[in-house]
Amino acid sequence: MPVIQYREALNQAMSEEMERDPSVFLMGEEVGHYQGAYKVSQGMLQRFGDKRVVDTPIVETGFAGVGVGAAMTGLRPIIEFMTFNFSLVAIDQVINNAAKILQMSGGQFKVPIVFRGAGGAAGQLGAQHSQSLESYYVHCPGLKVVMPSTPYDAKGLLKTAIRDDNPVVFIESELLYGSSGEVPDGEYLIPFGVADVKRVGEHCTIVAYSKMVGLAEAAADKLAAEGVSVEIVDPRTLRPLDLDTIVASVKKTGRCVVVQEGWPLCGMASELAFQIQEAAFSWLDAPVARVTNEDVSSPYAKNLEALVMPNPDKVIEAVRKVMYLDAPVADRGEA
């Protein structure tokens, strides 16, 4: 199976869908002549022309609105935000228009649009360019929210997103663009609402998505040396959420840690922890633990940014906590 980069998998997904369906087009900042801010759309302008790979001004609310209108009239736009931090400028178009038009029109207008781009921190980009905003969009009915962690998932999920008749928020990690993985040559789709068990284990479940999956893997490798077997579940889509797969894992292990890049208050980790405890309370041997950013805006300084972000050691500490490995024997519930 070919090994390609995450950015190449996204490029393949968009190119294949544009070849398959002439109603699909890409529009956004630097997607054409510059070949994409992160080279995701490299070669697509030359292949499809400037009517289907459209460079825009830095006016997110404008071109997001154009995309919503195009989707209402039968096209399938892919709207690229250079970074999802910039989606805040267009959040009115995403939440008040794209997410609500199907319901408010009584089903007369579908909005088959994909809003995609880089999210999360990427290393000393400062507070305004290092935010994880997925919980803003997961909160809103009418949107689907996707955050793939591997090139394989990125391609299969993006193709599904482009074919979906509903608006999809598709958030990629800037730090994953250069990562590599196996991606089949042939056509494949990954359905929404189907989580993936990235690593099978026995003692504790870690729920993680996007680049936090790699961080969880690093923690799991270190824990394995201590004799702790960790299972890692990647939801892949946050809305719709495959709670069944997550709960099945937690029922097996009896313990759970949720890892999320982003602020703790009202974040995705909080929602996951609640839903897990509601669905699997009787199987839990400890409360669900969260690993998140610290509750501050991301600093620019490298050493301070590292303190704010999740890391493998914080995940290991959380796993040890839910397993009572640092507690006296009497506090572990052992005879």
Coordinates of C-alpha atoms in Angstrom, one line a residue:
M1 CA 0.0 0.0 0.0
P2 CA 1.5 3.4 -0.9
V3 CA 2.7 5.6 1.9
I4 CA 1.8 9.3 1.5
Q5 CA 1.7 12.4 3.5
Y6 CA -1.5 13.7 5.2
R7 CA -1.6 16.7 2.9
E8 CA -1.3 14.4 -0.1
A9 CA -4.2 12.3 1.1
L10 CA -6.4 15.5 1.3
N11 CA -5.3 16.5 -2.1
Q12 CA -6.2 13.1 -3.5
A13 CA -9.6 13.2 -1.9
M14 CA -10.4 16.6 -3.4
S15 CA -9.0 15.8 -6.8
E16 CA -10.8 12.5 -7.1
E17 CA -14.1 14.1 -6.1
M18 CA -13.6 17.0 -8.5
E19 CA -12.9 14.5 -11.3
R20 CA -16.0 12.5 -10.3
D21 CA -18.4 15.4 -9.8
P22 CA -18.2 18.6 -11.9
S23 CA -20.3 20.5 -9.2
V24 CA -17.4 20.2 -6.7
F25 CA -15.0 23.2 -6.5
L26 CA -12.4 24.6 -4.1
M27 CA -12.3 28.2 -2.9
G28 CA -10.2 29.9 -0.3
E29 CA -7.1 31.9 0.5
E30 CA -4.0 30.9 -1.5
V31 CA -5.5 27.7 -2.8
G32 CA -4.6 28.3 -6.4
H33 CA -1.4 30.1 -7.6
Y34 CA 0.4 29.6 -4.2
Q35 CA -0.7 25.9 -4.3
G36 CA -2.2 26.2 -0.8
A37 CA -0.9 27.7 2.4
Y38 CA 0.2 24.2 3.5
K39 CA 0.5 22.8 -0.1
V40 CA -2.7 20.8 0.3
S41 CA -4.0 22.0 -3.1
Q42 CA -0.7 21.7 -4.9
G43 CA -1.2 21.1 -8.6
M44 CA -5.0 21.5 -8.5
L45 CA -5.1 24.9 -10.3
Q46 CA -3.2 23.5 -13.2
R47 CA -5.4 20.4 -13.3
F48 CA -8.8 22.0 -12.9
G49 CA -8.4 25.6 -13.9
D50 CA -9.3 28.9 -12.1
K51 CA -13.1 28.4 -12.3
R52 CA -12.9 25.4 -10.0
V53 CA -9.8 26.3 -7.9
V54 CA -10.6 29.9 -6.8
D55 CA -8.2 32.2 -5.0
T56 CA -10.0 34.7 -2.8
P57 CA -9.2 37.8 -0.9
I58 CA -8.6 37.5 2.9
V59 CA -12.4 38.1 3.5
E60 CA -13.6 34.9 5.2
T61 CA -17.1 36.0 5.8
G62 CA -17.4 37.0 2.1
F63 CA -16.2 33.8 0.5
A64 CA -17.8 31.6 3.1
G65 CA -21.1 33.3 2.2
V66 CA -20.5 32.8 -1.5
G67 CA -20.0 29.1 -0.7
V68 CA -23.2 28.8 1.2
G69 CA -25.1 30.5 -1.7
A70 CA -23.4 28.2 -4.2
A71 CA -24.3 25.1 -2.2
M72 CA -28.0 26.2 -2.0
T73 CA -28.1 26.4 -5.8
G74 CA -26.7 22.9 -6.4
L75 CA -22.9 23.1 -6.3
R76 CA -20.7 21.4 -3.8
P77 CA -18.1 23.9 -2.5
I78 CA -15.0 23.1 -0.5
I79 CA -14.2 26.3 1.5
E80 CA -10.7 26.4 2.8
F81 CA -9.8 28.7 5.7
M82 CA -6.1 29.2 5.8
T83 CA -6.4 28.4 9.5
F84 CA -9.6 27.7 11.5
N85 CA -8.8 30.6 13.7
F86 CA -9.9 32.7 10.7
S87 CA -13.2 30.8 10.7
L88 CA -14.3 33.0 13.6
V89 CA -14.6 35.9 11.1
A90 CA -17.1 33.7 9.1
I91 CA -18.8 32.0 12.0
D92 CA -22.1 33.8 11.2
Q93 CA -22.1 32.2 7.8
V94 CA -21.3 28.8 9.2
I95 CA -23.6 28.7 12.2
N96 CA -26.4 31.1 11.3
N97 CA -26.7 30.3 7.6
A98 CA -25.1 27.0 6.6
A99 CA -26.3 25.1 9.7
K100 CA -29.8 26.4 9.7
I101 CA -31.0 26.9 6.1
L102 CA -32.2 23.3 5.6
Q103 CA -34.5 23.5 8.7
M104 CA -35.6 27.1 8.2
S105 CA -36.5 26.5 4.5
G106 CA -38.6 23.5 5.4
G107 CA -36.2 21.2 3.6
Q108 CA -36.3 23.2 0.3
F109 CA -32.5 24.0 0.4
K110 CA -29.7 21.6 1.1
V111 CA -26.3 23.0 1.9
P112 CA -23.7 20.5 0.8
I113 CA -20.6 22.4 1.8
V114 CA -17.3 21.6 3.4
F115 CA -15.5 24.1 5.5
R116 CA -11.9 22.9 6.0
G117 CA -8.5 24.0 7.1
A118 CA -5.8 23.8 9.8
G119 CA -6.8 23.9 13.5
G120 CA -5.0 23.8 16.8
A121 CA -1.5 25.0 17.8
A122 CA 1.5 24.5 15.5
G123 CA 4.4 25.8 17.4
Q124 CA 4.9 29.5 18.5
L125 CA 2.1 31.0 16.3
G126 CA 0.8 33.1 19.2
A127 CA -2.6 33.2 20.9
Q128 CA -4.7 34.2 17.9
H129 CA -3.4 31.4 15.7
S130 CA -3.2 28.5 18.2
Q131 CA -6.8 27.8 19.1
S132 CA -8.7 24.6 19.0
L133 CA -12.3 25.6 18.1
E134 CA -14.0 22.4 17.4
S135 CA -16.3 22.7 20.4
Y136 CA -17.8 25.9 18.9
Y137 CA -19.0 23.9 16.0
V138 CA -19.9 20.6 17.7
H139 CA -22.2 22.7 19.9
C140 CA -24.3 23.6 16.8
P141 CA -27.1 21.4 15.4
G142 CA -27.0 21.1 11.7
L143 CA -23.3 20.8 11.4
K144 CA -21.1 17.7 11.2
V145 CA -17.6 18.0 12.6
V146 CA -14.7 15.8 11.5
M147 CA -11.1 15.7 12.9
P148 CA -9.0 13.0 11.3
S149 CA -5.7 11.8 12.8
T150 CA -4.1 9.8 9.9
P151 CA -3.7 10.2 6.2
Y152 CA -5.9 7.1 5.7
D153 CA -8.7 8.7 7.7
A154 CA -8.2 12.1 6.2
K155 CA -8.8 10.9 2.7
G156 CA -11.7 8.6 3.4
L157 CA -13.5 11.1 5.6
L158 CA -13.0 14.1 3.3
K159 CA -14.5 12.2 0.4
T160 CA -17.5 11.4 2.6
A161 CA -17.7 15.0 3.6
I162 CA -17.8 16.3 0.0
R163 CA -20.6 13.9 -0.9
D164 CA -22.6 14.7 2.2
D165 CA -25.7 16.9 1.7
N166 CA -25.1 18.7 5.0
P167 CA -22.5 21.3 6.0
V168 CA -19.4 19.7 7.3
V169 CA -16.7 21.3 9.4
F170 CA -13.5 19.5 8.6
I171 CA -10.6 20.5 10.9
E172 CA -7.1 19.3 10.1
S173 CA -4.0 19.7 12.3
E174 CA -1.2 21.8 10.9
L175 CA 1.3 19.5 12.6
L176 CA -0.1 16.5 10.8
Y177 CA 0.3 17.8 7.3
G178 CA 3.8 16.3 7.0
S179 CA 2.9 13.0 8.7
S180 CA 2.9 9.9 6.6
G181 CA 0.8 6.7 6.5
E182 CA -0.6 4.0 4.3
V183 CA -3.4 5.0 1.9
P184 CA -4.9 2.6 -0.7
D185 CA -4.8 3.5 -4.3
G186 CA -8.4 2.5 -4.9
E187 CA -11.6 4.3 -4.0
Y188 CA -12.8 4.1 -0.4
L189 CA -15.0 6.1 1.9
I190 CA -15.1 6.2 5.7
P191 CA -18.6 6.7 7.1
F192 CA -19.3 9.4 9.7
G193 CA -20.1 8.3 13.2
V194 CA -17.7 5.3 13.2
A195 CA -14.9 5.5 15.7
D196 CA -11.6 3.6 15.2
V197 CA -9.7 1.6 17.9
K198 CA -6.2 2.7 17.1
R199 CA -4.6 0.5 19.7
V200 CA -6.0 -2.5 21.6
G201 CA -5.5 -2.6 25.4
E202 CA -6.8 -4.0 28.6
H203 CA -6.3 -1.6 31.6
C204 CA -7.4 1.9 30.5
T205 CA -9.1 3.6 27.6
I206 CA -7.7 6.8 26.2
V207 CA -10.1 8.7 23.9
A208 CA -8.2 11.1 21.6
Y209 CA -8.6 12.7 18.2
S210 CA -6.6 14.6 15.6
K211 CA -3.0 15.0 16.6
M212 CA -3.8 14.0 20.2
V213 CA -3.9 10.4 18.9
G214 CA -0.1 10.5 18.3
L215 CA 0.4 12.0 21.7
A216 CA -1.7 9.2 23.3
E217 CA 0.4 6.6 21.4
A218 CA 3.6 8.0 22.8
A219 CA 2.1 7.8 26.3
A220 CA 0.9 4.3 25.7
D221 CA 4.4 3.1 24.6
K222 CA 5.9 4.4 27.9
L223 CA 3.1 2.9 30.0
A224 CA 3.5 -0.4 28.3
A225 CA 7.1 -0.5 29.7
E226 CA 5.4 -0.3 33.2
G227 CA 3.1 -3.2 32.4
V228 CA 0.0 -0.9 31.7
S229 CA -1.9 -1.8 28.6
V230 CA -3.8 1.1 27.1
E231 CA -6.6 1.1 24.5
I232 CA -6.8 4.2 22.3
V233 CA -10.1 5.1 20.7
D234 CA -10.2 7.8 18.0
P235 CA -13.8 9.1 17.4
R236 CA -12.7 10.6 14.1
T237 CA -16.0 12.4 13.8
L238 CA -17.1 14.5 16.9
R239 CA -20.6 15.1 15.5
P240 CA -22.0 12.5 14.8
L241 CA -20.2 10.8 17.7
D242 CA -19.8 7.0 17.9
L243 CA -20.4 6.7 21.6
D244 CA -21.1 2.9 21.4
T245 CA -17.5 2.1 20.4
I246 CA -16.1 4.3 23.2
V247 CA -18.4 2.9 25.8
A248 CA -17.6 -0.7 24.8
S249 CA -13.9 0.0 25.3
V250 CA -14.5 1.7 28.7
K251 CA -16.7 -1.3 29.8
K252 CA -13.8 -3.5 28.9
T253 CA -11.0 -1.5 30.7
G254 CA -13.0 0.1 33.5
R255 CA -11.1 3.3 33.3
C256 CA -10.9 6.2 30.9
V257 CA -8.8 9.3 30.1
V258 CA -10.0 11.8 27.5
V259 CA -7.3 13.9 25.7
Q260 CA -8.2 17.1 24.0
E261 CA -6.1 20.0 22.7
G262 CA -8.1 23.0 23.7
W263 CA -9.4 24.8 26.8
P264 CA -11.0 22.7 29.6
L265 CA -14.2 24.7 30.2
C266 CA -17.1 23.5 28.0
G267 CA -14.6 21.6 25.8
M268 CA -15.1 18.3 23.9
A269 CA -13.3 16.4 26.7
S270 CA -16.0 17.6 29.2
E271 CA -18.8 16.4 26.9
L272 CA -17.1 13.1 26.3
A273 CA -16.5 12.5 30.0
F274 CA -20.1 13.3 30.8
Q275 CA -21.5 11.0 28.1
I276 CA -19.1 8.1 29.1
Q277 CA -20.0 8.4 32.8
E278 CA -23.7 8.5 32.0
A279 CA -23.5 5.5 29.7
A280 CA -20.9 3.4 31.6
F281 CA -21.1 4.5 35.2
S282 CA -21.5 1.0 36.6
W283 CA -18.4 -0.3 34.8
L284 CA -16.1 2.5 35.8
D285 CA -13.5 1.8 38.6
A286 CA -12.5 5.5 38.7
P287 CA -13.9 8.8 37.5
V288 CA -13.1 9.8 33.9
A289 CA -10.0 12.0 33.8
R290 CA -9.3 14.8 31.3
V291 CA -6.1 16.1 29.8
T292 CA -6.5 19.5 28.1
N293 CA -4.7 22.7 27.5
E294 CA -4.3 24.9 30.6
D295 CA -7.1 27.5 30.8
V296 CA -5.2 30.4 29.3
S297 CA -4.5 31.8 25.8
S298 CA -1.6 30.1 24.2
P299 CA 1.7 32.0 24.9
Y300 CA 4.2 32.7 22.1
A301 CA 7.3 31.7 24.1
K302 CA 8.3 28.1 23.3
N303 CA 8.8 27.1 26.9
L304 CA 5.5 28.6 28.1
E305 CA 3.6 27.1 25.2
A306 CA 4.9 23.7 26.2
L307 CA 3.6 24.1 29.7
V308 CA 0.1 25.0 28.4
M309 CA -0.3 22.1 25.9
P310 CA -1.1 18.5 26.6
N311 CA 1.9 16.2 26.4
P312 CA 2.6 12.4 26.9
D313 CA 3.8 12.9 30.5
K314 CA 0.4 14.6 31.4
V315 CA -1.4 11.7 29.8
I316 CA 0.7 9.2 31.7
E317 CA 0.0 11.0 34.9
A318 CA -3.8 10.9 34.2
V319 CA -3.7 7.2 33.4
R320 CA -1.7 6.5 36.6
K321 CA -4.3 8.5 38.5
V322 CA -7.3 6.6 37.3
M323 CA -5.5 3.3 37.9
Y324 CA -4.5 4.5 41.4
L325 CA -0.9 3.5 40.7
D326 CA 0.4 6.3 42.9
A327 CA -2.0 5.7 45.7
P328 CA -1.5 3.5 48.8
V329 CA -2.7 -0.1 48.4
A330 CA -5.6 0.6 50.8
D331 CA -6.9 3.3 48.5
R332 CA -6.9 1.2 45.4
G333 CA -9.9 -0.9 46.5
E334 CA -7.6 -4.0 46.9
A335 CA -8.1 -6.6 49.6

